[in-house]
Amino acid sequence: MTFFLSTRDAGFAADFAQLLSMKREEAEDVDQAVAAIIADVRARGDAALLELTARFDRMALTAERLAFSDDEIEAEIARVSTEDRAALELAAARIRDYHLRQLPEDASWTDAAGATLGWRWTPVSAAGLYVPGGLASYPSSVLMNAIPAKVAGVSRLVVTCPTPGGVVNPLVLLAARIAGVDAVYRVGGAQAVAALAYGTATIAPVDKITGPGNAYVAAAKRRVFGRVGIDMIAGPSEVLVIADGDNDPDWVALDLLSQAEHDESAQAILITTDAGFGQAVAAAVEARLQMLERRAIAGASWRDNGAVIVVRDLDEAADLANRIAAEHLEIMVAEPEALAAKIPHAGAIFLGAWTPEAIGDYVGGPNHVLPTARSARFSSGLNVLDFMKKTTMARMTPEALRAIGPSAERLAVSESLQAHGLSVRARLDRLNG
Amino acid sequence: MTFFLSTRDAGFAADFAQLLSMKREEAEDVDQAVAAIIADVRARGDAALLELTARFDRMALTAERLAFSDDEIEAEIARVSTEDRAALELAAARIRDYHLRQLPEDASWTDAAGATLGWRWTPVSAAGLYVPGGLASYPSSVLMNAIPAKVAGVSRLVVTCPTPGGVVNPLVLLAARIAGVDAVYRVGGAQAVAALAYGTATIAPVDKITGPGNAYVAAAKRRVFGRVGIDMIAGPSEVLVIADGDNDPDWVALDLLSQAEHDESAQAILITTDAGFGQAVAAAVEARLQMLERRAIAGASWRDNGAVIVVRDLDEAADLANRIAAEHLEIMVAEPEALAAKIPHAGAIFLGAWTPEAIGDYVGGPNHVLPTARSARFSSGLNVLDFMKKTTMARMTPEALRAIGPSAERLAVSESLQAHGLSVRARLDRLNG
């Protein structure tokens, strides 16, 4: 049953703690199977990839056909309607514009001691983007992963996407084309992640792997972490709406259901200062649920994980929101910026009644790959920096070394690292001698 | 035997590949033991912590004595010499100055469609720093982890440090005091990581855990990743020196040995354009080795993992350096900046003969927690952003929604996410109706 809570209730603290700690998804333990698949791909390369693809995706491929050819891609994307193409292109342009502003700056300065210090940002050389097959094969996610990589300056960007029974979503191929992806490989699962991390004769290894996937893909990413960089391990999606009584309950209901329709384990929470409004939203959710094609999924999510919380005032709302640390936070109150300033912990914030979260999923510009399961307390949505790394730079002059070298030598000695100290001392002796 | 390679040798490609793929450290498999320790601390809290500390550190503690008291800290740091204190304070000031420049800026702009977009950086609320006990209990690492956290604005910063037999390094407590650490707990191992991630009655949970540790600590950090943020899982340290013949072989030898003395699995590599210089450095290494207290460790590292590579020119050196992607890179050639520009993949670069890597370990300013094992291809050294997270912000006006909403609706429909589309449509209908 959807939670109905009020901060005025005696049992609120315990109920809210239960809501926070609720485990919405049982992690399937596929780690041993994934370890075997990775070992197989490392040992046998393409041969393993082809066998596993035949088994899991019922696809008889050859190494030559692992990648879609240009002709195949052209033929598939020719099936996309003009309207869908225009929508994807608008989304791509807006996502690119937003992420271009994230490009970081290098720095270099000379300090009072005469030391020149700074840092330099550079892109990873190659990145691989995992795109799920079937129903969850979202072209918007291709844009959200690929565009930050291209903006960062990644030289080689490839996609792996399973095509069970040979079926591919033409919009996924179009999105990859629009985003500037270099190659799309018809492989999925842990075997695709293994190929991206270790390389095969056909698929060159990459340095960073991003993108969503099922339990096998998640377990494989965790296993190759360190060999390559990965993005976060995403959990079920969630939205928190903070709304006062001056809102249309139907709009809020649809925003909650936008989250709920993703997955039975998704979570949609409303915090409101107006108990009557909360009831109206709950009624609107029930009404809208009847009309949805995905009502079984959305209904289960709302019933099992949904919540309406009535608070005394917006300060209480901010306090609870910080504890929830939601992936998506909609703020539908008179002064949304003022309330947002009190809520540091959220993945993405949507301000005002005219900003449904769905805008952010597609065309707003910010990324829709966001920290779930309260990890917004310590992590950020996917961004350009995820595809770059920073190298620190230092240059001493003889004078700088004379000024700060003795302290380095002293600390090295205190840590019993004699050669560290001697490497400084040998240079100081030259200066002094 | 130390590798002696030349790019002119017929077998160079294979030898270099072997050097790159060499496994320098066997990962100890402690995962099951660590899982049990974490489960115990989650279930029994302080009681488990105290029992495990009694067993592993031979320390009979009570919950009240888990944290060092102010009096205990004062008594310990009173033992530090004036000179050591001054060196630590100089290091702290320089590290703070460098990291202050890393503070990121928020952004907000309104685009042509009328959408206001941007992002906001905020610190994690609480961070925990793991400090090893015994010989590897480095005060410099306390500064390198704690200062970026404080610069980021972390409100609560705690240290855990095992004190086997009750022994603590006074310099570690002084470094924690100088860096502004709020509390130091006498616990270590996987149990300390579990306490930081899940909390006990005495130790409140944190959002991010950083700092080096043994195999148990590393396995525990991997396990709690997701529940909290962690920094990288560090491997054995490494240095690459690129030097032409116009250098003092003894300086280069000491720089190589600075790395080698850390650990038998550390790696020190010299790339030089001058074969005779390479021989002279190797001879200097042997000579200096005789004098080192840690000659057993440094000698084993140099013998098993060390290398001297002779190249035809600096372009070859840059190419090899990018493949090595070293944690520390020293460039001792006539124009070090020009060569550095050709080497995107390195954790930290030290430019010119007057910049020994040991300066960076202590007083240079940049961080000494750096990506090992070729991970500089995709990751950065510890920095202020590791203790912050970015929240994206978006606000639509009715006009902005009218301009871009239809494309969002169209893409939602194409992905069969009906409620997403309806949440936009309901608002557009209000505008139009």
mmCIF file of C-alpha atoms in Angstrom, chain A residues 81 83-84 86-88 90-91 94 97-98 101-103 108-113 115-125 135 137-141 143 169 171 206-208 222-223 225-233 248 250-252 254-255 257-259 261-262 288 291-294 330 332-337 340-359 361-368 370 372-381 383-386 388-398 401 403-424 426-428 430-431, chain B residues 81 83-84 86-88 90-91 94 97-98 101-103 108-113 115-125 135 137-141 143 169 171 206-208 222-223 225-233 248 250-252 254-255 257-259 261-262 288 291-294 330 332-337 340-359 361-368 370 372-381 383-386 388-398 401 403-424 426-428 430-431:
data_model
loop_
_atom_site.group_PDB
_atom_site.id
_atom_site.type_symbol
_atom_site.label_atom_id
_atom_site.label_comp_id
_atom_site.label_asym_id
_atom_site.label_seq_id
_atom_site.Cartn_x
_atom_site.Cartn_y
_atom_site.Cartn_z
ATOM 1 C CA SER A 81 9.826 9.279 -39.382
ATOM 2 C CA GLU A 83 9.074 13.943 -36.870
ATOM 3 C CA ASP A 84 11.004 11.478 -34.720
ATOM 4 C CA ALA A 86 13.547 16.180 -35.799
ATOM 5 C CA ALA A 87 12.769 15.485 -32.139
ATOM 6 C CA LEU A 88 16.017 13.537 -31.692
ATOM 7 C CA LEU A 90 16.475 18.964 -31.179
ATOM 8 C CA ALA A 91 17.294 16.868 -28.119
ATOM 9 C CA ARG A 94 20.182 20.972 -26.548
ATOM 10 C CA ASP A 97 24.791 22.957 -25.758
ATOM 11 C CA TYR A 98 24.371 22.159 -22.083
ATOM 12 C CA ARG A 101 29.444 24.511 -20.853
ATOM 13 C CA GLN A 102 30.862 21.790 -18.604
ATOM 14 C CA LEU A 103 34.232 21.728 -20.368
ATOM 15 C CA SER A 108 48.880 27.259 -14.341
ATOM 16 C CA TRP A 109 50.377 29.770 -11.923
ATOM 17 C CA THR A 110 53.674 30.579 -10.253
ATOM 18 C CA ASP A 111 53.606 30.992 -6.491
ATOM 19 C CA ALA A 112 55.664 33.085 -4.099
ATOM 20 C CA ALA A 113 58.300 30.353 -3.728
ATOM 21 C CA ALA A 115 57.115 26.994 -8.066
ATOM 22 C CA THR A 116 54.968 26.767 -11.180
ATOM 23 C CA LEU A 117 51.918 24.664 -10.460
ATOM 24 C CA GLY A 118 48.728 23.754 -12.241
ATOM 25 C CA TRP A 119 46.694 21.050 -13.881
ATOM 26 C CA ARG A 120 45.593 19.914 -17.288
ATOM 27 C CA TRP A 121 42.415 18.155 -18.345
ATOM 28 C CA THR A 122 42.489 15.591 -21.166
ATOM 29 C CA PRO A 123 39.855 13.231 -22.536
ATOM 30 C CA VAL A 124 39.985 9.456 -22.254
ATOM 31 C CA SER A 125 41.071 8.053 -25.612
ATOM 32 C CA LEU A 135 11.991 -2.551 -24.583
ATOM 33 C CA SER A 137 16.595 0.272 -25.683
ATOM 34 C CA TYR A 138 16.173 4.013 -25.316
ATOM 35 C CA PRO A 139 17.530 6.355 -28.003
ATOM 36 C CA SER A 140 17.495 9.176 -25.441
ATOM 37 C CA SER A 141 20.024 7.262 -23.333
ATOM 38 C CA LEU A 143 22.330 10.721 -26.652
ATOM 39 C CA ASN A 169 15.576 -0.135 -32.688
ATOM 40 C CA LEU A 171 16.028 5.206 -33.367
ATOM 41 C CA VAL A 206 38.239 1.070 -24.428
ATOM 42 C CA ASP A 207 39.250 3.038 -21.332
ATOM 43 C CA LYS A 208 35.799 3.861 -19.966
ATOM 44 C CA ARG A 222 31.721 -3.947 -11.237
ATOM 45 C CA ARG A 223 34.198 -6.707 -12.139
ATOM 46 C CA PHE A 225 36.196 -1.567 -12.682
ATOM 47 C CA GLY A 226 39.870 -0.704 -12.235
ATOM 48 C CA ARG A 227 40.868 -2.259 -15.547
ATOM 49 C CA VAL A 228 38.693 0.460 -17.109
ATOM 50 C CA GLY A 229 36.644 3.289 -15.677
ATOM 51 C CA ILE A 230 32.902 2.809 -15.291
ATOM 52 C CA ASP A 231 30.009 5.125 -14.547
ATOM 53 C CA MET A 232 27.794 4.455 -11.572
ATOM 54 C CA ILE A 233 25.904 1.202 -11.047
ATOM 55 C CA ASP A 248 -2.985 20.939 -10.407
ATOM 56 C CA ASP A 250 -3.360 15.906 -12.251
ATOM 57 C CA TRP A 251 0.008 17.371 -13.264
ATOM 58 C CA VAL A 252 1.639 16.082 -10.108
ATOM 59 C CA LEU A 254 1.365 12.404 -14.084
ATOM 60 C CA ASP A 255 4.833 13.387 -12.898
ATOM 61 C CA LEU A 257 3.496 8.150 -12.753
ATOM 62 C CA SER A 258 6.276 9.102 -15.184
ATOM 63 C CA GLN A 259 8.637 7.610 -12.683
ATOM 64 C CA GLU A 261 5.923 3.528 -15.241
ATOM 65 C CA HIS A 262 9.664 2.800 -15.660
ATOM 66 C CA ARG A 288 -4.718 8.279 -14.520
ATOM 67 C CA MET A 291 -5.680 4.932 -18.692
ATOM 68 C CA LEU A 292 -2.054 3.861 -18.853
ATOM 69 C CA GLU A 293 -0.888 1.036 -21.060
ATOM 70 C CA ARG A 294 1.811 0.301 -18.494
ATOM 71 C CA GLU A 330 10.582 18.575 -8.681
ATOM 72 C CA MET A 332 6.417 23.120 -7.351
ATOM 73 C CA VAL A 333 6.067 25.939 -4.815
ATOM 74 C CA ALA A 334 5.820 29.711 -5.069
ATOM 75 C CA GLU A 335 9.568 30.316 -4.807
ATOM 76 C CA PRO A 336 11.249 27.153 -6.008
ATOM 77 C CA GLU A 337 14.802 28.570 -6.133
ATOM 78 C CA ALA A 340 16.184 24.449 -3.804
ATOM 79 C CA ALA A 341 18.907 26.401 -2.012
ATOM 80 C CA LYS A 342 18.035 24.451 1.138
ATOM 81 C CA ILE A 343 18.311 21.051 -0.557
ATOM 82 C CA PRO A 344 21.927 20.237 -1.437
ATOM 83 C CA HIS A 345 21.295 16.518 -1.875
ATOM 84 C CA ALA A 346 19.553 15.758 -5.188
ATOM 85 C CA GLY A 347 20.659 14.509 -8.587
ATOM 86 C CA ALA A 348 18.648 16.898 -10.738
ATOM 87 C CA ILE A 349 16.239 19.633 -9.711
ATOM 88 C CA PHE A 350 13.218 20.715 -11.771
ATOM 89 C CA LEU A 351 11.975 24.128 -10.741
ATOM 90 C CA GLY A 352 8.362 25.247 -10.936
ATOM 91 C CA ALA A 353 5.149 23.697 -12.195
ATOM 92 C CA TRP A 354 6.117 24.138 -15.865
ATOM 93 C CA THR A 355 9.123 21.828 -15.589
ATOM 94 C CA PRO A 356 7.936 18.223 -15.570
ATOM 95 C CA GLU A 357 10.723 15.742 -15.030
ATOM 96 C CA ALA A 358 10.036 14.276 -18.509
ATOM 97 C CA ILE A 359 11.538 17.433 -20.011
ATOM 98 C CA ASP A 361 14.604 12.979 -19.688
ATOM 99 C CA TYR A 362 14.677 14.197 -23.267
ATOM 100 C CA VAL A 363 15.167 17.778 -24.302
ATOM 101 C CA GLY A 364 15.988 19.990 -21.318
ATOM 102 C CA GLY A 365 19.727 19.734 -21.860
ATOM 103 C CA PRO A 366 21.021 18.345 -18.526
ATOM 104 C CA ASN A 367 21.856 14.657 -18.380
ATOM 105 C CA HIS A 368 19.264 12.050 -17.457
ATOM 106 C CA LEU A 370 21.607 10.426 -12.444
ATOM 107 C CA THR A 372 19.920 6.685 -7.576
ATOM 108 C CA ALA A 373 19.332 5.050 -4.189
ATOM 109 C CA ARG A 374 20.370 8.083 -2.111
ATOM 110 C CA SER A 375 23.776 8.271 -3.811
ATOM 111 C CA ALA A 376 23.126 11.929 -4.688
ATOM 112 C CA ARG A 377 24.601 12.466 -1.200
ATOM 113 C CA PHE A 378 28.032 11.821 -2.730
ATOM 114 C CA SER A 379 27.813 11.516 -6.527
ATOM 115 C CA SER A 380 26.744 13.457 -9.607
ATOM 116 C CA GLY A 381 24.887 12.747 -12.795
ATOM 117 C CA ASN A 383 28.780 14.713 -17.220
ATOM 118 C CA VAL A 384 31.694 15.747 -19.393
ATOM 119 C CA LEU A 385 34.210 15.259 -16.559
ATOM 120 C CA ASP A 386 33.323 11.548 -16.487
ATOM 121 C CA MET A 388 38.126 13.363 -18.839
ATOM 122 C CA LYS A 389 40.904 13.160 -16.311
ATOM 123 C CA LYS A 390 43.097 15.724 -14.651
ATOM 124 C CA THR A 391 46.889 15.595 -14.589
ATOM 125 C CA THR A 392 48.589 17.749 -11.974
ATOM 126 C CA MET A 393 51.691 19.670 -13.065
ATOM 127 C CA ALA A 394 54.572 21.013 -10.992
ATOM 128 C CA ARG A 395 57.860 22.668 -11.889
ATOM 129 C CA MET A 396 60.395 23.775 -9.308
ATOM 130 C CA THR A 397 63.193 26.233 -9.894
ATOM 131 C CA PRO A 398 66.442 25.930 -7.910
ATOM 132 C CA LEU A 401 63.558 23.885 -4.187
ATOM 133 C CA ALA A 403 62.629 27.334 -0.214
ATOM 134 C CA ILE A 404 60.503 24.227 0.243
ATOM 135 C CA GLY A 405 62.876 21.286 -0.301
ATOM 136 C CA PRO A 406 64.129 21.113 3.303
ATOM 137 C CA SER A 407 60.565 20.602 4.567
ATOM 138 C CA ALA A 408 60.062 17.759 2.099
ATOM 139 C CA GLU A 409 63.316 16.193 3.233
ATOM 140 C CA ARG A 410 62.310 16.493 6.872
ATOM 141 C CA LEU A 411 58.915 14.851 6.314
ATOM 142 C CA ALA A 412 60.507 12.063 4.253
ATOM 143 C CA VAL A 413 62.874 11.293 7.102
ATOM 144 C CA SER A 414 59.987 11.302 9.577
ATOM 145 C CA GLU A 415 58.252 8.712 7.395
ATOM 146 C CA SER A 416 61.447 6.606 7.102
ATOM 147 C CA LEU A 417 61.539 7.135 3.334
ATOM 148 C CA GLN A 418 65.244 7.757 3.014
ATOM 149 C CA ALA A 419 65.571 7.831 -0.785
ATOM 150 C CA HIS A 420 62.777 10.418 -0.942
ATOM 151 C CA GLY A 421 64.826 12.647 1.316
ATOM 152 C CA LEU A 422 68.080 11.969 -0.542
ATOM 153 C CA SER A 423 66.509 12.855 -3.919
ATOM 154 C CA VAL A 424 65.851 16.328 -2.528
ATOM 155 C CA ALA A 426 71.292 15.695 -3.621
ATOM 156 C CA ARG A 427 69.818 18.682 -5.456
ATOM 157 C CA LEU A 428 70.073 21.018 -2.458
ATOM 158 C CA ARG A 430 74.395 21.015 -5.628
ATOM 159 C CA LEU A 431 72.856 24.421 -4.954
ATOM 160 C CA SER B 81 59.577 18.406 17.355
ATOM 161 C CA GLU B 83 61.007 21.272 13.057
ATOM 162 C CA ASP B 84 58.603 18.469 12.147
ATOM 163 C CA ALA B 86 56.919 23.482 10.918
ATOM 164 C CA ALA B 87 57.429 21.133 7.966
ATOM 165 C CA LEU B 88 53.893 19.735 8.346
ATOM 166 C CA LEU B 90 54.305 24.365 5.438
ATOM 167 C CA ALA B 91 53.050 21.286 3.592
ATOM 168 C CA ARG B 94 50.806 24.661 0.249
ATOM 169 C CA ASP B 97 46.549 26.820 -1.515
ATOM 170 C CA TYR B 98 46.696 24.407 -4.447
ATOM 171 C CA ARG B 101 42.033 26.756 -6.777
ATOM 172 C CA GLN B 102 40.106 23.587 -7.614
ATOM 173 C CA LEU B 103 36.848 24.855 -6.135
ATOM 174 C CA SER B 108 23.068 29.428 -14.570
ATOM 175 C CA TRP B 109 21.898 30.806 -17.906
ATOM 176 C CA THR B 110 18.722 31.311 -19.884
ATOM 177 C CA ASP B 111 18.705 29.983 -23.424
ATOM 178 C CA ALA B 112 16.918 31.107 -26.584
ATOM 179 C CA ALA B 113 13.863 28.953 -25.793
ATOM 180 C CA ALA B 115 14.664 27.730 -20.376
ATOM 181 C CA THR B 116 16.860 28.571 -17.395
ATOM 182 C CA LEU B 117 19.507 25.897 -16.997
ATOM 183 C CA GLY B 118 22.573 25.370 -14.879
ATOM 184 C CA TRP B 119 24.187 23.397 -12.142
ATOM 185 C CA ARG B 120 25.212 23.745 -8.549
ATOM 186 C CA TRP B 121 28.113 22.137 -6.684
ATOM 187 C CA THR B 122 27.733 21.153 -3.035
ATOM 188 C CA PRO B 123 30.011 19.239 -0.649
ATOM 189 C CA VAL B 124 29.255 15.837 0.773
ATOM 190 C CA SER B 125 28.075 16.264 4.356
ATOM 191 C CA LEU B 135 54.977 1.759 9.298
ATOM 192 C CA SER B 137 50.949 5.479 8.833
ATOM 193 C CA TYR B 138 51.954 8.547 6.849
ATOM 194 C CA PRO B 139 51.101 12.017 8.165
ATOM 195 C CA SER B 140 51.496 13.352 4.616
ATOM 196 C CA SER B 141 48.606 11.147 3.487
ATOM 197 C CA LEU B 143 47.022 16.043 4.816
ATOM 198 C CA ASN B 169 52.122 8.079 15.330
ATOM 199 C CA LEU B 171 52.586 13.148 13.540
ATOM 200 C CA VAL B 206 29.681 9.137 6.523
ATOM 201 C CA ASP B 207 28.901 9.665 2.834
ATOM 202 C CA LYS B 208 32.375 9.216 1.396
ATOM 203 C CA ARG B 222 34.781 -2.213 -2.767
ATOM 204 C CA ARG B 223 31.915 -3.822 -0.831
ATOM 205 C CA PHE B 225 30.829 1.255 -2.731
ATOM 206 C CA GLY B 226 27.334 2.418 -3.663
ATOM 207 C CA ARG B 227 26.215 2.682 -0.055
ATOM 208 C CA VAL B 228 28.859 5.414 0.225
ATOM 209 C CA GLY B 229 31.292 6.934 -2.244
ATOM 210 C CA ILE B 230 34.891 5.741 -2.216
ATOM 211 C CA ASP B 231 38.080 6.980 -3.804
ATOM 212 C CA MET B 232 40.051 4.702 -6.081
ATOM 213 C CA ILE B 233 41.357 1.297 -5.021
ATOM 214 C CA ASP B 248 73.027 13.732 -13.277
ATOM 215 C CA ASP B 250 72.651 10.024 -9.387
ATOM 216 C CA TRP B 251 69.614 12.334 -9.249
ATOM 217 C CA VAL B 252 67.676 10.056 -11.572
ATOM 218 C CA LEU B 254 67.486 8.534 -6.365
ATOM 219 C CA ASP B 255 64.195 9.448 -8.000
ATOM 220 C CA LEU B 257 64.659 4.548 -5.748
ATOM 221 C CA SER B 258 62.160 6.920 -4.101
ATOM 222 C CA GLN B 259 59.509 4.852 -5.772
ATOM 223 C CA GLU B 261 61.607 1.965 -1.551
ATOM 224 C CA HIS B 262 57.824 2.111 -1.000
ATOM 225 C CA ARG B 288 72.846 4.112 -3.906
ATOM 226 C CA MET B 291 73.419 2.872 1.351
ATOM 227 C CA LEU B 292 69.668 2.592 1.835
ATOM 228 C CA GLU B 293 68.136 1.259 5.026
ATOM 229 C CA ARG B 294 65.290 -0.095 2.940
ATOM 230 C CA GLU B 330 59.212 13.066 -14.292
ATOM 231 C CA MET B 332 64.006 15.811 -17.347
ATOM 232 C CA VAL B 333 64.707 17.092 -20.859
ATOM 233 C CA ALA B 334 65.577 20.504 -22.302
ATOM 234 C CA GLU B 335 61.965 21.505 -22.937
ATOM 235 C CA PRO B 336 59.836 19.527 -20.529
ATOM 236 C CA GLU B 337 56.579 21.420 -21.187
ATOM 237 C CA ALA B 340 54.444 16.965 -21.493
ATOM 238 C CA ALA B 341 52.018 18.321 -24.063
ATOM 239 C CA LYS B 342 52.426 15.060 -25.982
ATOM 240 C CA ILE B 343 51.667 12.871 -22.958
ATOM 241 C CA PRO B 344 48.013 13.153 -21.955
ATOM 242 C CA HIS B 345 48.045 9.959 -19.882
ATOM 243 C CA ALA B 346 49.776 10.475 -16.523
ATOM 244 C CA GLY B 347 48.609 11.057 -12.958
ATOM 245 C CA ALA B 348 51.060 13.809 -12.024
ATOM 246 C CA ILE B 349 53.852 15.377 -14.069
ATOM 247 C CA PHE B 350 57.062 16.763 -12.571
ATOM 248 C CA LEU B 351 58.803 19.105 -14.987
ATOM 249 C CA GLY B 352 62.558 19.588 -15.163
ATOM 250 C CA ALA B 353 65.514 18.275 -13.215
ATOM 251 C CA TRP B 354 64.792 20.438 -10.171
ATOM 252 C CA THR B 355 61.435 18.773 -9.507
ATOM 253 C CA PRO B 356 62.003 15.388 -7.874
ATOM 254 C CA GLU B 357 58.835 13.418 -7.341
ATOM 255 C CA ALA B 358 59.422 13.556 -3.566
ATOM 256 C CA ILE B 359 58.510 17.244 -3.678
ATOM 257 C CA ASP B 361 54.743 13.686 -2.103
ATOM 258 C CA TYR B 362 54.994 16.348 0.548
ATOM 259 C CA VAL B 363 55.127 20.042 -0.129
ATOM 260 C CA GLY B 364 54.569 20.787 -3.823
ATOM 261 C CA GLY B 365 50.864 21.426 -3.389
ATOM 262 C CA PRO B 366 49.248 18.926 -5.793
ATOM 263 C CA ASN B 367 47.821 15.753 -4.303
ATOM 264 C CA HIS B 368 49.906 12.614 -3.873
ATOM 265 C CA LEU B 370 47.154 9.340 -7.728
ATOM 266 C CA THR B 372 48.036 3.605 -10.348
ATOM 267 C CA ALA B 373 48.220 0.569 -12.642
ATOM 268 C CA ARG B 374 47.605 2.481 -15.896
ATOM 269 C CA SER B 375 44.357 3.952 -14.581
ATOM 270 C CA ALA B 376 45.607 7.459 -15.396
ATOM 271 C CA ARG B 377 44.094 6.608 -18.802
ATOM 272 C CA PHE B 378 40.676 7.281 -17.260
ATOM 273 C CA SER B 379 40.998 8.669 -13.741
ATOM 274 C CA SER B 380 42.479 11.576 -11.817
ATOM 275 C CA GLY B 381 44.303 12.050 -8.578
ATOM 276 C CA ASN B 383 40.970 16.400 -5.632
ATOM 277 C CA VAL B 384 38.339 18.742 -4.259
ATOM 278 C CA LEU B 385 35.664 17.468 -6.662
ATOM 279 C CA ASP B 386 35.938 14.031 -5.044
ATOM 280 C CA MET B 388 31.593 17.453 -3.945
ATOM 281 C CA LYS B 389 28.723 16.610 -6.234
ATOM 282 C CA LYS B 390 26.913 18.472 -8.936
ATOM 283 C CA THR B 391 23.150 18.954 -9.065
ATOM 284 C CA THR B 392 21.713 19.949 -12.432
ATOM 285 C CA MET B 393 19.015 22.632 -12.440
ATOM 286 C CA ALA B 394 16.315 23.356 -14.990
ATOM 287 C CA ARG B 395 13.371 25.753 -15.048
ATOM 288 C CA MET B 396 10.938 25.989 -17.947
ATOM 289 C CA THR B 397 8.602 28.880 -18.624
ATOM 290 C CA PRO B 398 5.267 28.257 -20.392
ATOM 291 C CA LEU B 401 7.645 24.323 -22.694
ATOM 292 C CA ALA B 403 8.952 25.440 -27.768
ATOM 293 C CA ILE B 404 10.543 22.158 -26.715
ATOM 294 C CA GLY B 405 7.755 20.194 -25.010
ATOM 295 C CA PRO B 406 6.357 18.647 -28.201
ATOM 296 C CA SER B 407 9.712 17.047 -28.980
ATOM 297 C CA ALA B 408 9.861 15.560 -25.486
ATOM 298 C CA GLU B 409 6.344 14.215 -25.921
ATOM 299 C CA ARG B 410 7.248 12.690 -29.275
ATOM 300 C CA LEU B 411 10.345 10.941 -27.912
ATOM 301 C CA ALA B 412 8.400 9.658 -24.899
ATOM 302 C CA VAL B 413 5.830 8.111 -27.194
ATOM 303 C CA SER B 414 8.574 6.536 -29.292
ATOM 304 C CA GLU B 415 9.956 4.936 -26.135
ATOM 305 C CA SER B 416 6.489 3.751 -25.037
ATOM 306 C CA LEU B 417 6.635 5.884 -21.918
ATOM 307 C CA GLN B 418 3.096 7.194 -22.046
ATOM 308 C CA ALA B 419 2.940 8.993 -18.697
ATOM 309 C CA HIS B 420 6.105 10.900 -19.600
ATOM 310 C CA GLY B 421 4.362 12.183 -22.692
ATOM 311 C CA LEU B 422 1.128 12.942 -20.835
ATOM 312 C CA SER B 423 2.943 14.957 -18.164
ATOM 313 C CA VAL B 424 4.087 17.305 -20.920
ATOM 314 C CA ALA B 426 -1.326 18.113 -19.867
ATOM 315 C CA ARG B 427 0.660 21.316 -19.496
ATOM 316 C CA LEU B 428 0.682 22.082 -23.231
ATOM 317 C CA ARG B 430 -3.466 24.215 -20.550
ATOM 318 C CA LEU B 431 -1.402 26.639 -22.625
#
